[in-house]
Amino acid sequence: MTTGDHVLVVVIAGTGTKFKEMHTQGEEKETIQHLLTGVTAVDSDTKSHVVIKPASEFNGSAKKSTSRWNIRRDALICTLAVVALGLLFLVILVIVLVLRGSIHEQHLIHADPSIKVITTCGPVAGTSIDGAFAFFGIPYAVPPVEYLRFKKSIPLTKMEDCWQGTYRAYQQRAHCFQSNIDGIEGFRKSEDCLYLDIYTPEASFKDPLPVVVYFRGETSLGHDKFSIRLQPSAKLAKDMRVVFVSVSYRIHAFGFMALKVLRKGHPRTSGNYGLYDMLASLKWVQMNIDAFGGNPRSVTVLGHGFGASAILALVMSETAIGLFNKAWISGGSAEIVNATLKQAEETNMEFLENIQCKTHHCLSLKSPQDIISATPWTDNIDLPFNNEIKTPKIVSDGHIVPTSLMKSLRRNKYNDVSLIFGATNYAVDADLAHDAIANYLLKNEPVSLQYSKMIADVRIRCPLFLMARVAYNKFTNDVFIYSSSHRPTSQLRFDIAAIFGQMEEFLGRHMTPEDMIYQRSMKNLFYTYIKTNKLGSVAVDGIHPPSYIDVGNGLKVHAKDSKCDLWLKSNIYQHYARHD
């Protein structure tokens, strides 16, 4: 060892244990000191080898040097800890902003054919169709199966009821259980059916779009081969710049069976389960539709047939206040809630006798088909007496529907939203002609169409027109009426088919110029209304009930309907009007 050699003694700070031995000369000492970051180094000229000794063996100067290095180390550790925490906070903040869509990107996803949004129950993945996005089969309530059959629907508000990971909303779910549909093979139905489909041009938080929530349903017994095909699409959402939500809700006995044995639980009532489903879906929309590019403050509910009747019940229910802003009621029943809970429960005793059950537990064990087979209900679209109609009914249960519609209006107990009532002029199949109704004929129309028109007037149009007049005198928001006069070739919901751009599909042929004018006029009326509360090219002023808009070869305004005045004065509609 020469006098130029150095011995570098390195000790792990605070340990006091031997670490390793190494030779060092000249500038190598400084290199080792630099590499061994986080340790304490002391220099000595008395030895030729680098020896790691316990800290207790060092002299006073070594202890002082160690103390200085400890201070530097502690300061460095604190600095690094602060920086790390700051970076962690920034990462968490960025993740939250990305998940909620608050970054300055217009779309949540661009070129990828799939799309993912965040709901209150977790992520949902959809798919790209026709340049827009579709999400199929998103659950909005707990499946109403087993002991939850004939129970109020339970919204998905608890994490244990939600899914784990990303929900893949790629396929439509089965329809709610009902009887088989003639002419439809492979019709899928299930009690596990509380799902909704969403069609949106873009899942964006920028410039939210109007929302249309669609409740389909021809009768309370279920869909027919025409109504089951009425459906919005991703392309329609893109073309019209609207977010569509199509809701599946319980129908038939599963949705509207009122029985005294089902009153246990809260609320102590029975029936109207389908209405609770609709409420649950609308609450889901309010909480989640912004993630799909929709505006929760601009929601229009759309329904035809029984779906329209159910919407009208929600309009008259204070439980639905704040869940939608407009209601489009096509061909529903103004004579809903025509039975009290007690009356409905007594009428449905025949069902209990058929199925041989006396308790809710017994009913929950029966198969869905057993439930359907035991019901004594039938449907009739012709001209029956009211005592001939046996269908599941919306009842006045004292909760979701506290009383009849007319009483709700008189008591000012209703959901004051903008309303538009509508119906087609033709309500039954053209083959159901009855030439005995000769006094209703016009020379330029065949008997079958005149009969169909009369059925529509008595059962649907005129009762709805009366309801619109009463609502107009009570509501602070606008109330309008339209009548679809386009002449069909078969029994169809032509107004809804036109709104969804499905006229050609339902006609089964190429559209005529008259068909195209009608579809264009109907779409103009509907989409202008939901976006601006105006009625297409028609001036809003001066067309409130009893005035109405005729949608046929364009849009025309009529001061009143003289035939409806005749029917209303005679009170005949009370015996023949549609009852849901």
PDB file of N, CA and C in Angstrom, residues 417-477:
ATOM      1  N   VAL A 417     -97.041  17.850 -17.650  1.00  0.00           N
ATOM      2  CA  VAL A 417     -96.051  17.856 -18.730  1.00  0.00           C
ATOM      3  C   VAL A 417     -96.761  18.200 -20.034  1.00  0.00           C
ATOM      4  N   SER A 418     -95.980  18.478 -21.060  1.00  0.00           N
ATOM      5  CA  SER A 418     -96.555  18.728 -22.380  1.00  0.00           C
ATOM      6  C   SER A 418     -97.073  17.413 -22.959  1.00  0.00           C
ATOM      7  N   LEU A 419     -98.289  17.434 -23.517  1.00  0.00           N
ATOM      8  CA  LEU A 419     -98.935  16.220 -24.018  1.00  0.00           C
ATOM      9  C   LEU A 419     -99.322  16.367 -25.475  1.00  0.00           C
ATOM     10  N   ILE A 420     -99.253  15.262 -26.203  1.00  0.00           N
ATOM     11  CA  ILE A 420     -99.855  15.209 -27.528  1.00  0.00           C
ATOM     12  C   ILE A 420    -100.575  13.869 -27.657  1.00  0.00           C
ATOM     13  N   PHE A 421    -101.887  13.937 -27.898  1.00  0.00           N
ATOM     14  CA  PHE A 421    -102.721  12.757 -28.069  1.00  0.00           C
ATOM     15  C   PHE A 421    -102.889  12.488 -29.556  1.00  0.00           C
ATOM     16  N   GLY A 422    -102.800  11.233 -29.949  1.00  0.00           N
ATOM     17  CA  GLY A 422    -102.974  10.916 -31.357  1.00  0.00           C
ATOM     18  C   GLY A 422    -103.578   9.550 -31.564  1.00  0.00           C
ATOM     19  N   ALA A 423    -104.161   9.364 -32.723  1.00  0.00           N
ATOM     20  CA  ALA A 423    -104.748   8.076 -33.083  1.00  0.00           C
ATOM     21  C   ALA A 423    -104.853   7.987 -34.591  1.00  0.00           C
ATOM     22  N   THR A 424    -104.873   6.760 -35.079  1.00  0.00           N
ATOM     23  CA  THR A 424    -105.123   6.554 -36.499  1.00  0.00           C
ATOM     24  C   THR A 424    -106.628   6.497 -36.727  1.00  0.00           C
ATOM     25  N   ASN A 425    -107.049   6.863 -37.924  1.00  0.00           N
ATOM     26  CA  ASN A 425    -108.474   6.855 -38.246  1.00  0.00           C
ATOM     27  C   ASN A 425    -109.020   5.456 -38.446  1.00  0.00           C
ATOM     28  N   TYR A 426    -108.126   4.484 -38.582  1.00  0.00           N
ATOM     29  CA  TYR A 426    -108.559   3.119 -38.860  1.00  0.00           C
ATOM     30  C   TYR A 426    -107.976   2.212 -37.798  1.00  0.00           C
ATOM     31  N   ALA A 427    -108.859   1.452 -37.113  1.00  0.00           N
ATOM     32  CA  ALA A 427    -108.406   0.733 -35.930  1.00  0.00           C
ATOM     33  C   ALA A 427    -108.451  -0.776 -36.051  1.00  0.00           C
ATOM     34  N   VAL A 428    -109.130  -1.329 -37.062  1.00  0.00           N
ATOM     35  CA  VAL A 428    -109.248  -2.779 -37.166  1.00  0.00           C
ATOM     36  C   VAL A 428    -108.880  -3.228 -38.560  1.00  0.00           C
ATOM     37  N   ASP A 429    -108.711  -4.524 -38.709  1.00  0.00           N
ATOM     38  CA  ASP A 429    -108.366  -5.095 -40.001  1.00  0.00           C
ATOM     39  C   ASP A 429    -109.469  -4.820 -41.011  1.00  0.00           C
ATOM     40  N   ALA A 430    -109.077  -4.518 -42.219  1.00  0.00           N
ATOM     41  CA  ALA A 430    -110.054  -4.192 -43.255  1.00  0.00           C
ATOM     42  C   ALA A 430    -110.969  -5.362 -43.567  1.00  0.00           C
ATOM     43  N   ASP A 431    -110.590  -6.584 -43.240  1.00  0.00           N
ATOM     44  CA  ASP A 431    -111.426  -7.751 -43.519  1.00  0.00           C
ATOM     45  C   ASP A 431    -112.591  -7.880 -42.547  1.00  0.00           C
ATOM     46  N   LEU A 432    -112.583  -7.084 -41.466  1.00  0.00           N
ATOM     47  CA  LEU A 432    -113.651  -7.180 -40.477  1.00  0.00           C
ATOM     48  C   LEU A 432    -114.816  -6.279 -40.843  1.00  0.00           C
ATOM     49  N   ALA A 433    -115.232  -6.289 -42.083  1.00  0.00           N
ATOM     50  CA  ALA A 433    -116.311  -5.410 -42.541  1.00  0.00           C
ATOM     51  C   ALA A 433    -117.662  -5.923 -42.069  1.00  0.00           C
ATOM     52  N   HIS A 434    -118.514  -4.987 -41.723  1.00  0.00           N
ATOM     53  CA  HIS A 434    -119.891  -5.292 -41.341  1.00  0.00           C
ATOM     54  C   HIS A 434    -120.803  -4.372 -42.141  1.00  0.00           C
ATOM     55  N   ASP A 435    -121.429  -4.924 -43.162  1.00  0.00           N
ATOM     56  CA  ASP A 435    -122.214  -4.055 -44.030  1.00  0.00           C
ATOM     57  C   ASP A 435    -123.497  -3.566 -43.382  1.00  0.00           C
ATOM     58  N   ALA A 436    -123.772  -4.026 -42.147  1.00  0.00           N
ATOM     59  CA  ALA A 436    -124.960  -3.521 -41.467  1.00  0.00           C
ATOM     60  C   ALA A 436    -124.761  -2.100 -40.974  1.00  0.00           C
ATOM     61  N   ILE A 437    -123.503  -1.614 -40.962  1.00  0.00           N
ATOM     62  CA  ILE A 437    -123.223  -0.262 -40.477  1.00  0.00           C
ATOM     63  C   ILE A 437    -123.293   0.690 -41.665  1.00  0.00           C
ATOM     64  N   ALA A 438    -124.345   0.628 -42.414  1.00  0.00           N
ATOM     65  CA  ALA A 438    -124.424   1.372 -43.678  1.00  0.00           C
ATOM     66  C   ALA A 438    -124.549   2.869 -43.473  1.00  0.00           C
ATOM     67  N   ASN A 439    -125.093   3.287 -42.347  1.00  0.00           N
ATOM     68  CA  ASN A 439    -125.309   4.717 -42.155  1.00  0.00           C
ATOM     69  C   ASN A 439    -124.018   5.467 -41.849  1.00  0.00           C
ATOM     70  N   TYR A 440    -122.876   4.751 -41.782  1.00  0.00           N
ATOM     71  CA  TYR A 440    -121.601   5.405 -41.522  1.00  0.00           C
ATOM     72  C   TYR A 440    -120.755   5.490 -42.786  1.00  0.00           C
ATOM     73  N   LEU A 441    -121.367   5.174 -43.905  1.00  0.00           N
ATOM     74  CA  LEU A 441    -120.608   5.055 -45.143  1.00  0.00           C
ATOM     75  C   LEU A 441    -120.415   6.376 -45.851  1.00  0.00           C
ATOM     76  N   LEU A 442    -119.316   6.439 -46.596  1.00  0.00           N
ATOM     77  CA  LEU A 442    -119.088   7.495 -47.567  1.00  0.00           C
ATOM     78  C   LEU A 442    -118.960   6.840 -48.934  1.00  0.00           C
ATOM     79  N   LYS A 443    -119.404   7.502 -49.959  1.00  0.00           N
ATOM     80  CA  LYS A 443    -119.436   6.899 -51.288  1.00  0.00           C
ATOM     81  C   LYS A 443    -118.045   6.563 -51.814  1.00  0.00           C
ATOM     82  N   ASN A 444    -117.048   7.314 -51.402  1.00  0.00           N
ATOM     83  CA  ASN A 444    -115.714   7.097 -51.961  1.00  0.00           C
ATOM     84  C   ASN A 444    -114.868   6.141 -51.133  1.00  0.00           C
ATOM     85  N   GLU A 445    -115.457   5.444 -50.133  1.00  0.00           N
ATOM     86  CA  GLU A 445    -114.711   4.486 -49.335  1.00  0.00           C
ATOM     87  C   GLU A 445    -115.486   3.184 -49.234  1.00  0.00           C
ATOM     88  N   PRO A 446    -114.791   2.047 -49.250  1.00  0.00           N
ATOM     89  CA  PRO A 446    -115.473   0.760 -49.124  1.00  0.00           C
ATOM     90  C   PRO A 446    -116.033   0.554 -47.724  1.00  0.00           C
ATOM     91  N   VAL A 447    -116.923  -0.430 -47.614  1.00  0.00           N
ATOM     92  CA  VAL A 447    -117.579  -0.711 -46.333  1.00  0.00           C
ATOM     93  C   VAL A 447    -116.559  -1.033 -45.248  1.00  0.00           C
ATOM     94  N   SER A 448    -115.554  -1.834 -45.598  1.00  0.00           N
ATOM     95  CA  SER A 448    -114.587  -2.264 -44.589  1.00  0.00           C
ATOM     96  C   SER A 448    -113.861  -1.086 -43.959  1.00  0.00           C
ATOM     97  N   LEU A 449    -113.462  -0.111 -44.755  1.00  0.00           N
ATOM     98  CA  LEU A 449    -112.749   1.040 -44.213  1.00  0.00           C
ATOM     99  C   LEU A 449    -113.666   1.916 -43.383  1.00  0.00           C
ATOM    100  N   GLN A 450    -114.927   2.042 -43.786  1.00  0.00           N
ATOM    101  CA  GLN A 450    -115.861   2.839 -43.001  1.00  0.00           C
ATOM    102  C   GLN A 450    -116.133   2.191 -41.650  1.00  0.00           C
ATOM    103  N   TYR A 451    -116.249   0.890 -41.649  1.00  0.00           N
ATOM    104  CA  TYR A 451    -116.436   0.193 -40.383  1.00  0.00           C
ATOM    105  C   TYR A 451    -115.204   0.367 -39.497  1.00  0.00           C
ATOM    106  N   SER A 452    -114.039   0.217 -40.089  1.00  0.00           N
ATOM    107  CA  SER A 452    -112.796   0.397 -39.345  1.00  0.00           C
ATOM    108  C   SER A 452    -112.707   1.799 -38.766  1.00  0.00           C
ATOM    109  N   LYS A 453    -113.119   2.781 -39.540  1.00  0.00           N
ATOM    110  CA  LYS A 453    -113.074   4.162 -39.065  1.00  0.00           C
ATOM    111  C   LYS A 453    -114.036   4.372 -37.895  1.00  0.00           C
ATOM    112  N   MET A 454    -115.207   3.771 -37.967  1.00  0.00           N
ATOM    113  CA  MET A 454    -116.170   3.920 -36.883  1.00  0.00           C
ATOM    114  C   MET A 454    -115.637   3.301 -35.591  1.00  0.00           C
ATOM    115  N   ILE A 455    -115.026   2.112 -35.706  1.00  0.00           N
ATOM    116  CA  ILE A 455    -114.449   1.469 -34.525  1.00  0.00           C
ATOM    117  C   ILE A 455    -113.381   2.364 -33.907  1.00  0.00           C
ATOM    118  N   ALA A 456    -112.548   2.948 -34.757  1.00  0.00           N
ATOM    119  CA  ALA A 456    -111.495   3.836 -34.256  1.00  0.00           C
ATOM    120  C   ALA A 456    -112.089   5.029 -33.529  1.00  0.00           C
ATOM    121  N   ASP A 457    -113.148   5.618 -34.083  1.00  0.00           N
ATOM    122  CA  ASP A 457    -113.773   6.778 -33.448  1.00  0.00           C
ATOM    123  C   ASP A 457    -114.336   6.428 -32.081  1.00  0.00           C
ATOM    124  N   VAL A 458    -115.097   5.344 -32.017  1.00  0.00           N
ATOM    125  CA  VAL A 458    -115.803   4.999 -30.781  1.00  0.00           C
ATOM    126  C   VAL A 458    -114.847   4.476 -29.717  1.00  0.00           C
ATOM    127  N   ARG A 459    -113.913   3.639 -30.122  1.00  0.00           N
ATOM    128  CA  ARG A 459    -113.055   2.978 -29.144  1.00  0.00           C
ATOM    129  C   ARG A 459    -111.850   3.806 -28.729  1.00  0.00           C
ATOM    130  N   ILE A 460    -111.295   4.612 -29.645  1.00  0.00           N
ATOM    131  CA  ILE A 460    -110.003   5.242 -29.366  1.00  0.00           C
ATOM    132  C   ILE A 460    -110.019   6.751 -29.573  1.00  0.00           C
ATOM    133  N   ARG A 461    -110.275   7.193 -30.793  1.00  0.00           N
ATOM    134  CA  ARG A 461    -110.089   8.601 -31.135  1.00  0.00           C
ATOM    135  C   ARG A 461    -110.930   9.529 -30.270  1.00  0.00           C
ATOM    136  N   CYS A 462    -112.223   9.313 -30.251  1.00  0.00           N
ATOM    137  CA  CYS A 462    -113.103  10.258 -29.555  1.00  0.00           C
ATOM    138  C   CYS A 462    -112.883  10.272 -28.042  1.00  0.00           C
ATOM    139  N   PRO A 463    -112.717   9.116 -27.374  1.00  0.00           N
ATOM    140  CA  PRO A 463    -112.381   9.170 -25.948  1.00  0.00           C
ATOM    141  C   PRO A 463    -111.071   9.907 -25.671  1.00  0.00           C
ATOM    142  N   LEU A 464    -110.059   9.708 -26.536  1.00  0.00           N
ATOM    143  CA  LEU A 464    -108.801  10.433 -26.351  1.00  0.00           C
ATOM    144  C   LEU A 464    -108.981  11.927 -26.591  1.00  0.00           C
ATOM    145  N   PHE A 465    -109.783  12.274 -27.578  1.00  0.00           N
ATOM    146  CA  PHE A 465    -110.049  13.690 -27.844  1.00  0.00           C
ATOM    147  C   PHE A 465    -110.706  14.346 -26.635  1.00  0.00           C
ATOM    148  N   LEU A 466    -111.627  13.629 -25.993  1.00  0.00           N
ATOM    149  CA  LEU A 466    -112.275  14.170 -24.793  1.00  0.00           C
ATOM    150  C   LEU A 466    -111.252  14.355 -23.674  1.00  0.00           C
ATOM    151  N   MET A 467    -110.393  13.360 -23.475  1.00  0.00           N
ATOM    152  CA  MET A 467    -109.357  13.475 -22.450  1.00  0.00           C
ATOM    153  C   MET A 467    -108.440  14.660 -22.737  1.00  0.00           C
ATOM    154  N   ALA A 468    -108.108  14.877 -24.001  1.00  0.00           N
ATOM    155  CA  ALA A 468    -107.239  15.994 -24.375  1.00  0.00           C
ATOM    156  C   ALA A 468    -107.898  17.329 -24.047  1.00  0.00           C
ATOM    157  N   ARG A 469    -109.191  17.431 -24.288  1.00  0.00           N
ATOM    158  CA  ARG A 469    -109.902  18.677 -23.973  1.00  0.00           C
ATOM    159  C   ARG A 469    -109.844  18.967 -22.475  1.00  0.00           C
ATOM    160  N   VAL A 470    -110.089  17.942 -21.665  1.00  0.00           N
ATOM    161  CA  VAL A 470    -110.065  18.129 -20.213  1.00  0.00           C
ATOM    162  C   VAL A 470    -108.655  18.494 -19.753  1.00  0.00           C
ATOM    163  N   ALA A 471    -107.642  17.794 -20.275  1.00  0.00           N
ATOM    164  CA  ALA A 471    -106.259  18.078 -19.884  1.00  0.00           C
ATOM    165  C   ALA A 471    -105.850  19.486 -20.287  1.00  0.00           C
ATOM    166  N   TYR A 472    -106.285  19.923 -21.454  1.00  0.00           N
ATOM    167  CA  TYR A 472    -105.929  21.265 -21.926  1.00  0.00           C
ATOM    168  C   TYR A 472    -106.448  22.343 -20.974  1.00  0.00           C
ATOM    169  N   ASN A 473    -107.611  22.123 -20.401  1.00  0.00           N
ATOM    170  CA  ASN A 473    -108.197  23.097 -19.476  1.00  0.00           C
ATOM    171  C   ASN A 473    -107.543  23.067 -18.097  1.00  0.00           C
ATOM    172  N   LYS A 474    -106.744  22.029 -17.807  1.00  0.00           N
ATOM    173  CA  LYS A 474    -106.133  21.900 -16.490  1.00  0.00           C
ATOM    174  C   LYS A 474    -104.617  22.113 -16.509  1.00  0.00           C
ATOM    175  N   PHE A 475    -103.948  21.646 -17.554  1.00  0.00           N
ATOM    176  CA  PHE A 475    -102.492  21.679 -17.590  1.00  0.00           C
ATOM    177  C   PHE A 475    -101.983  23.082 -17.915  1.00  0.00           C
ATOM    178  N   THR A 476    -100.838  23.422 -17.346  1.00  0.00           N
ATOM    179  CA  THR A 476    -100.187  24.683 -17.710  1.00  0.00           C
ATOM    180  C   THR A 476     -99.321  24.509 -18.954  1.00  0.00           C
ATOM    181  N   ASN A 477     -98.892  23.273 -19.230  1.00  0.00           N
ATOM    182  CA  ASN A 477     -98.110  22.988 -20.432  1.00  0.00           C
ATOM    183  C   ASN A 477     -99.035  22.725 -21.614  1.00  0.00           C
TER     184      ASN A 477
END
